[in-house]
PDB file of C-alpha atoms in Angstrom:
ATOM      1  CA  MET A  23      -2.434-182.873   8.294  1.00 37.00           C
ATOM      2  CA  HIS A  24      -4.415-186.402   7.468  1.00 40.00           C
ATOM      3  CA  HIS A  25      -3.592-189.818   7.708  1.00 42.00           C
ATOM      4  CA  ILE A  26      -0.631-189.847   4.825  1.00 41.00           C
ATOM      5  CA  ALA A  27       1.195-186.996   6.095  1.00 38.00           C
ATOM      6  CA  ARG A  28       2.020-188.030   8.868  1.00 36.00           C
ATOM      7  CA  LEU A  29       2.033-192.226   7.376  1.00 39.00           C
ATOM      8  CA  THR A  30       4.493-189.805   5.370  1.00 37.00           C
ATOM      9  CA  LEU A  31       7.102-188.373   7.719  1.00 33.00           C
ATOM     10  CA  ALA A  32       7.398-192.026  10.225  1.00 35.00           C
ATOM     11  CA  ALA A  33       7.344-194.446   7.084  1.00 38.00           C
ATOM     12  CA  LEU A  34      10.750-191.709   5.278  1.00 36.00           C
ATOM     13  CA  THR A  35      12.093-190.620   8.093  1.00 34.00           C
ATOM     14  CA  ALA A  36      12.885-194.956   8.767  1.00 36.00           C
ATOM     15  CA  THR A  37      13.816-195.564   5.629  1.00 36.00           C
ATOM     16  CA  THR A  38      11.608-198.181   6.138  1.00 36.00           C
ATOM     17  CA  LEU A  39       8.094-199.547   4.207  1.00 36.00           C
ATOM     18  CA  THR A  40       5.465-202.464   5.439  1.00 36.00           C
ATOM     19  CA  ALA A  41       3.307-204.836   2.399  1.00 36.00           C
ATOM     20  CA  CYS A  42      -0.001-206.238   3.422  1.00 38.00           C
ATOM     21  CA  THR A  43      -1.571-210.112   2.546  1.00 39.00           C
ATOM     22  CA  THR A  44      -4.605-210.396   3.562  1.00 39.00           C
ATOM     23  CA  THR A  45      -6.207-214.260   4.182  1.00 37.00           C
ATOM     24  CA  ASN A  46     -10.664-214.492   2.772  1.00 36.00           C
ATOM     25  CA  ALA A  47     -11.417-212.406   6.047  1.00 37.00           C
ATOM     26  CA  GLY A  48      -9.102-209.453   5.436  1.00 41.00           C
ATOM     27  CA  THR A  49      -7.232-210.420   8.353  1.00 39.00           C
ATOM     28  CA  PRO A  50      -3.562-209.538   7.463  1.00 41.00           C
ATOM     29  CA  THR A  51      -0.149-212.398   7.083  1.00 38.00           C
ATOM     30  CA  THR A  52       2.898-212.211   7.284  1.00 37.00           C
ATOM     31  CA  THR A  53       4.229-214.032   4.629  1.00 39.00           C
ATOM     32  CA  SER A  54       7.651-215.459   4.188  1.00 37.00           C
ATOM     33  CA  THR A  55       9.819-213.781   1.885  1.00 39.00           C
ATOM     34  CA  THR A  56      13.725-214.983   0.259  1.00 37.00           C
ATOM     35  CA  LYS A  57      16.640-212.677  -0.528  1.00 39.00           C
ATOM     36  CA  SER A  58      16.505-211.215  -3.942  1.00 41.00           C
ATOM     37  CA  SER A  59      18.944-209.565  -6.111  1.00 41.00           C
ATOM     38  CA  ALA A  60      19.104-205.512  -5.577  1.00 43.00           C
ATOM     39  CA  LYS A  61      18.289-205.053  -9.357  1.00 48.00           C
ATOM     40  CA  PRO A  62      14.587-204.965 -10.644  1.00 49.00           C
ATOM     41  CA  SER A  63      13.752-207.797 -12.141  1.00 53.00           C
ATOM     42  CA  GLY A  64      10.821-206.251 -14.677  1.00 61.00           C
ATOM     43  CA  PRO A  65      10.861-204.863 -18.045  1.00 75.00           C
ATOM     44  CA  GLY A  66      13.934-201.867 -17.619  1.00 83.00           C
ATOM     45  CA  GLU A  67      15.402-199.774 -15.449  1.00 89.00           C
ATOM     46  CA  LEU A  68      13.396-196.281 -15.633  1.00 91.00           C
ATOM     47  CA  ASP A  69      14.419-192.928 -15.237  1.00 86.00           C
ATOM     48  CA  LEU A  70      13.373-190.937 -12.336  1.00 94.00           C
ATOM     49  CA  GLN A  71      14.360-187.570 -13.009  1.00 91.00           C
ATOM     50  CA  ARG A  72      12.345-186.250 -15.865  1.00 90.00           C
ATOM     51  CA  PHE A  73       9.339-186.512 -13.463  1.00 94.00           C
ATOM     52  CA  THR A  74      11.587-184.714  -9.940  1.00 95.00           C
ATOM     53  CA  SER A  75      10.741-181.531 -11.101  1.00 96.00           C
ATOM     54  CA  ASP A  76       7.155-182.187 -11.157  1.00 96.00           C
ATOM     55  CA  PRO A  77       6.515-185.466  -9.408  1.00 97.00           C
ATOM     56  CA  CYS A  78       2.468-183.965  -9.341  1.00 97.00           C
ATOM     57  CA  SER A  79       1.693-184.850 -13.479  1.00 95.00           C
ATOM     58  CA  ILE A  80       2.888-188.300 -13.079  1.00 96.00           C
ATOM     59  CA  VAL A  81      -0.321-188.953 -12.298  1.00 95.00           C
ATOM     60  CA  SER A  82      -3.862-186.714 -14.842  1.00 93.00           C
ATOM     61  CA  THR A  83      -6.443-185.370 -13.071  1.00 92.00           C
ATOM     62  CA  GLY A  84      -8.682-188.122 -15.339  1.00 93.00           C
ATOM     63  CA  ASP A  85      -6.846-191.056 -13.642  1.00 94.00           C
ATOM     64  CA  LEU A  86      -7.036-189.689  -9.562  1.00 94.00           C
ATOM     65  CA  ALA A  87     -11.098-189.678 -10.411  1.00 92.00           C
ATOM     66  CA  THR A  88     -10.908-193.456 -10.897  1.00 92.00           C
ATOM     67  CA  PHE A  89      -9.703-193.896  -6.976  1.00 93.00           C
ATOM     68  CA  GLY A  90     -12.100-191.018  -5.657  1.00 91.00           C
ATOM     69  CA  LYS A  91     -12.409-187.010  -4.978  1.00 92.00           C
ATOM     70  CA  PHE A  92      -9.325-185.037  -3.634  1.00 95.00           C
ATOM     71  CA  ALA A  93      -8.115-182.284  -2.512  1.00 94.00           C
ATOM     72  CA  ALA A  94      -5.506-180.798  -4.736  1.00 95.00           C
ATOM     73  CA  PRO A  95      -2.306-182.225  -4.489  1.00 96.00           C
ATOM     74  CA  LYS A  96       0.597-180.096  -2.217  1.00 97.00           C
ATOM     75  CA  ALA A  97       4.529-181.429  -3.928  1.00 97.00           C
ATOM     76  CA  GLU A  98       7.097-181.681  -1.700  1.00 96.00           C
ATOM     77  CA  ALA A  99      10.556-180.964  -3.495  1.00 94.00           C
ATOM     78  CA  ASP A 100      13.015-182.248  -0.876  1.00 92.00           C
ATOM     79  CA  GLY A 101      11.642-184.785   0.778  1.00 93.00           C
ATOM     80  CA  PRO A 102      14.260-187.277   2.429  1.00 95.00           C
ATOM     81  CA  ASN A 103      13.764-190.515   0.249  1.00 96.00           C
ATOM     82  CA  GLY A 104      12.687-187.298  -3.512  1.00 97.00           C
ATOM     83  CA  PRO A 105      10.139-185.174  -4.331  1.00 98.00           C
ATOM     84  CA  SER A 106       6.887-185.772  -3.738  1.00 98.00           C
ATOM     85  CA  CYS A 107       3.795-185.599  -4.694  1.00 98.00           C
ATOM     86  CA  ALA A 108       0.040-186.367  -2.164  1.00 98.00           C
ATOM     87  CA  TRP A 109      -3.396-186.482  -2.901  1.00 97.00           C
ATOM     88  CA  ASP A 110      -5.343-186.033  -0.003  1.00 96.00           C
ATOM     89  CA  GLY A 111      -9.012-187.360  -0.249  1.00 94.00           C
ATOM     90  CA  LYS A 112     -11.231-184.215  -0.442  1.00 93.00           C
ATOM     91  CA  ASP A 113     -13.049-185.447   2.902  1.00 90.00           C
ATOM     92  CA  PRO A 114     -10.472-186.752   4.976  1.00 77.00           C
ATOM     93  CA  LEU A 115     -11.623-188.077   6.704  1.00 80.00           C
ATOM     94  CA  GLU A 116     -14.209-190.077   3.929  1.00 89.00           C
ATOM     95  CA  ASP A 117     -11.979-189.991   0.816  1.00 93.00           C
ATOM     96  CA  SER A 118      -9.101-192.153   0.621  1.00 95.00           C
ATOM     97  CA  SER A 119      -5.491-189.982   0.210  1.00 96.00           C
ATOM     98  CA  TYR A 120      -2.432-191.676  -1.387  1.00 97.00           C
ATOM     99  CA  GLN A 121       0.927-190.235  -1.582  1.00 98.00           C
ATOM    100  CA  VAL A 122       3.566-190.818  -5.262  1.00 98.00           C
ATOM    101  CA  VAL A 123       6.926-191.082  -3.252  1.00 98.00           C
ATOM    102  CA  LEU A 124      10.059-190.521  -5.981  1.00 98.00           C
ATOM    103  CA  VAL A 125      12.564-192.049  -3.893  1.00 97.00           C
ATOM    104  CA  VAL A 126      15.883-191.309  -5.631  1.00 96.00           C
ATOM    105  CA  LYS A 127      18.085-190.695  -3.060  1.00 95.00           C
ATOM    106  CA  GLY A 128      19.885-193.645  -2.427  1.00 92.00           C
ATOM    107  CA  ALA A 129      16.802-196.741  -1.124  1.00 95.00           C
ATOM    108  CA  THR A 130      16.393-198.976  -2.914  1.00 95.00           C
ATOM    109  CA  LEU A 131      13.219-201.407  -3.216  1.00 97.00           C
ATOM    110  CA  GLU A 132      16.295-204.359  -2.188  1.00 96.00           C
ATOM    111  CA  SER A 133      16.466-201.360   1.108  1.00 96.00           C
ATOM    112  CA  PHE A 134      12.549-201.107   1.998  1.00 97.00           C
ATOM    113  CA  ARG A 135      12.112-205.023   2.046  1.00 97.00           C
ATOM    114  CA  GLU A 136      15.199-205.673   4.118  1.00 96.00           C
ATOM    115  CA  ALA A 137      14.209-202.782   6.202  1.00 95.00           C
ATOM    116  CA  ASN A 138      10.309-204.526   6.462  1.00 94.00           C
ATOM    117  CA  LYS A 139       9.949-207.985   5.728  1.00 94.00           C
ATOM    118  CA  SER A 140       9.258-208.461   9.207  1.00 92.00           C
ATOM    119  CA  ARG A 141       6.771-206.215   9.932  1.00 91.00           C
ATOM    120  CA  LYS A 142       3.378-207.670  10.842  1.00 88.00           C
ATOM    121  CA  VAL A 143       1.891-206.965   7.161  1.00 92.00           C
ATOM    122  CA  PHE A 144       3.845-207.833   4.213  1.00 95.00           C
ATOM    123  CA  ARG A 145       3.558-209.074   0.603  1.00 95.00           C
ATOM    124  CA  GLU A 146       5.477-209.298  -2.210  1.00 97.00           C
ATOM    125  CA  THR A 147       3.868-208.776  -5.657  1.00 96.00           C
ATOM    126  CA  THR A 148       4.304-207.533  -8.941  1.00 97.00           C
ATOM    127  CA  ILE A 149       3.480-204.412 -10.826  1.00 96.00           C
ATOM    128  CA  ALA A 150       3.770-203.560 -14.186  1.00 95.00           C
ATOM    129  CA  GLY A 151       6.083-206.345 -14.432  1.00 94.00           C
ATOM    130  CA  TYR A 152       8.999-204.760 -11.290  1.00 96.00           C
ATOM    131  CA  PRO A 153       9.484-205.954  -8.298  1.00 97.00           C
ATOM    132  CA  ALA A 154       6.864-204.725  -5.437  1.00 98.00           C
ATOM    133  CA  ILE A 155       5.917-205.055  -1.353  1.00 98.00           C
ATOM    134  CA  SER A 156       3.904-204.100   0.450  1.00 97.00           C
ATOM    135  CA  TYR A 157       3.566-202.829   3.963  1.00 96.00           C
ATOM    136  CA  ASP A 158       1.446-201.994   7.072  1.00 91.00           C
ATOM    137  CA  THR A 159       3.066-201.929  10.978  1.00 73.00           C
ATOM    138  CA  ALA A 160      -0.824-201.741  12.220  1.00 81.00           C
ATOM    139  CA  SER A 161      -3.611-204.191  10.862  1.00 76.00           C
ATOM    140  CA  GLY A 162      -2.948-202.973   6.725  1.00 74.00           C
ATOM    141  CA  THR A 163      -6.642-202.161   7.799  1.00 82.00           C
ATOM    142  CA  LEU A 164      -5.933-198.198   7.205  1.00 90.00           C
ATOM    143  CA  ASP A 165      -2.601-196.965   5.399  1.00 93.00           C
ATOM    144  CA  CYS A 166      -0.527-198.783   3.862  1.00 95.00           C
ATOM    145  CA  ASN A 167       2.833-199.172   1.798  1.00 96.00           C
ATOM    146  CA  THR A 168       3.921-200.406  -1.279  1.00 98.00           C
ATOM    147  CA  ALA A 169       7.666-199.996  -3.242  1.00 98.00           C
ATOM    148  CA  ILE A 170       8.696-200.907  -7.159  1.00 98.00           C
ATOM    149  CA  GLY A 171      12.163-201.179  -7.913  1.00 97.00           C
ATOM    150  CA  THR A 172      12.019-198.977 -10.970  1.00 95.00           C
ATOM    151  CA  SER A 173      16.162-200.150 -11.458  1.00 93.00           C
ATOM    152  CA  ASP A 174      18.813-200.955  -9.127  1.00 92.00           C
ATOM    153  CA  LYS A 175      19.770-197.174  -7.171  1.00 93.00           C
ATOM    154  CA  GLU A 176      15.939-195.365  -7.438  1.00 96.00           C
ATOM    155  CA  ALA A 177      11.718-196.908  -6.630  1.00 97.00           C
ATOM    156  CA  VAL A 178       8.392-195.185  -5.992  1.00 98.00           C
ATOM    157  CA  LEU A 179       6.806-195.219  -3.303  1.00 98.00           C
ATOM    158  CA  ILE A 180       2.939-195.067  -3.012  1.00 98.00           C
ATOM    159  CA  GLN A 181       1.289-194.398  -0.120  1.00 97.00           C
ATOM    160  CA  ALA A 182      -2.666-195.199   0.941  1.00 96.00           C
ATOM    161  CA  THR A 183      -4.652-194.312   3.472  1.00 95.00           C
ATOM    162  CA  VAL A 184      -8.039-195.243   3.158  1.00 94.00           C
ATOM    163  CA  GLY A 185     -11.124-193.140   3.699  1.00 92.00           C
ATOM    164  CA  ASP A 186     -14.725-194.632   4.771  1.00 88.00           C
ATOM    165  CA  SER A 187     -16.464-193.718   1.587  1.00 87.00           C
ATOM    166  CA  ASP A 188     -13.823-195.839  -0.019  1.00 88.00           C
ATOM    167  CA  LYS A 189     -16.657-198.658  -0.435  1.00 88.00           C
ATOM    168  CA  THR A 190     -13.217-200.010  -3.187  1.00 90.00           C
ATOM    169  CA  TYR A 191     -11.306-200.169  -0.870  1.00 90.00           C
ATOM    170  CA  ALA A 192     -12.290-200.146   2.437  1.00 89.00           C
ATOM    171  CA  GLY A 193      -9.861-202.537   4.807  1.00 89.00           C
ATOM    172  CA  LYS A 194      -7.826-203.816   1.817  1.00 92.00           C
ATOM    173  CA  PRO A 195      -5.490-200.239   2.146  1.00 94.00           C
ATOM    174  CA  CYS A 196      -2.896-202.521   0.430  1.00 95.00           C
ATOM    175  CA  ASP A 197      -4.668-203.019  -2.352  1.00 95.00           C
ATOM    176  CA  ALA A 198      -5.380-199.720  -2.572  1.00 96.00           C
ATOM    177  CA  ALA A 199      -1.959-198.624  -2.988  1.00 97.00           C
ATOM    178  CA  GLU A 200      -1.052-201.069  -5.418  1.00 97.00           C
ATOM    179  CA  LYS A 201      -3.691-200.233  -7.814  1.00 97.00           C
ATOM    180  CA  PHE A 202      -2.490-197.291  -7.651  1.00 98.00           C
ATOM    181  CA  GLY A 203       1.219-198.317  -8.035  1.00 98.00           C
ATOM    182  CA  THR A 204       0.065-199.248 -11.225  1.00 97.00           C
ATOM    183  CA  THR A 205      -2.183-196.465 -12.699  1.00 97.00           C
ATOM    184  CA  VAL A 206       1.803-194.807 -11.903  1.00 97.00           C
ATOM    185  CA  MET A 207       3.275-197.293 -13.356  1.00 96.00           C
ATOM    186  CA  SER A 208       1.569-196.587 -16.424  1.00 94.00           C
ATOM    187  CA  LYS A 209       3.022-193.051 -16.367  1.00 93.00           C
ATOM    188  CA  LEU A 210       6.469-193.245 -15.467  1.00 92.00           C
ATOM    189  CA  LYS A 211       6.911-195.889 -18.871  1.00 85.00           C
ATOM    190  CA  PRO A 212       8.871-193.687 -22.049  1.00 78.00           C
TER     191      PRO A 212
END
């Protein structure tokens, strides 16, 4: 299975997330964070339940085209954190891969933050007006996770693995995960 599957199993089983911050040289650094409320301060809570039966319908073929070439999407109905959809790159070694997990089984942005704030690569950000974190357990140059708080009970997890032919995000997987997250959030808003 592709890089994203390996990342998915580790990230979801442990119910942890990591974020990235990069310096101008592209070297990830750790940022300090302060404890914040578990309730997202975004534009309003989002209902993820309307997509749980078909998480692959969140992102359209047209949206995917802006991120690269992909094999057919693979849905998982009952993952550890909730249903998910993976879009593996057409050529797993060359093309980037993404996964969206609808976190509806108890984990929240705050739980992801607490579990991952000491990761090697970690940053807090905002995506589509919603609080988010991005992280990676390694160098932050190949894989990254971005968790977006959609309510005080649910979140969306984006996982990105950057392929060698992805010139836009080469060495910047957290940027890729956050950009994909922006696309996902635009589809989740009512």
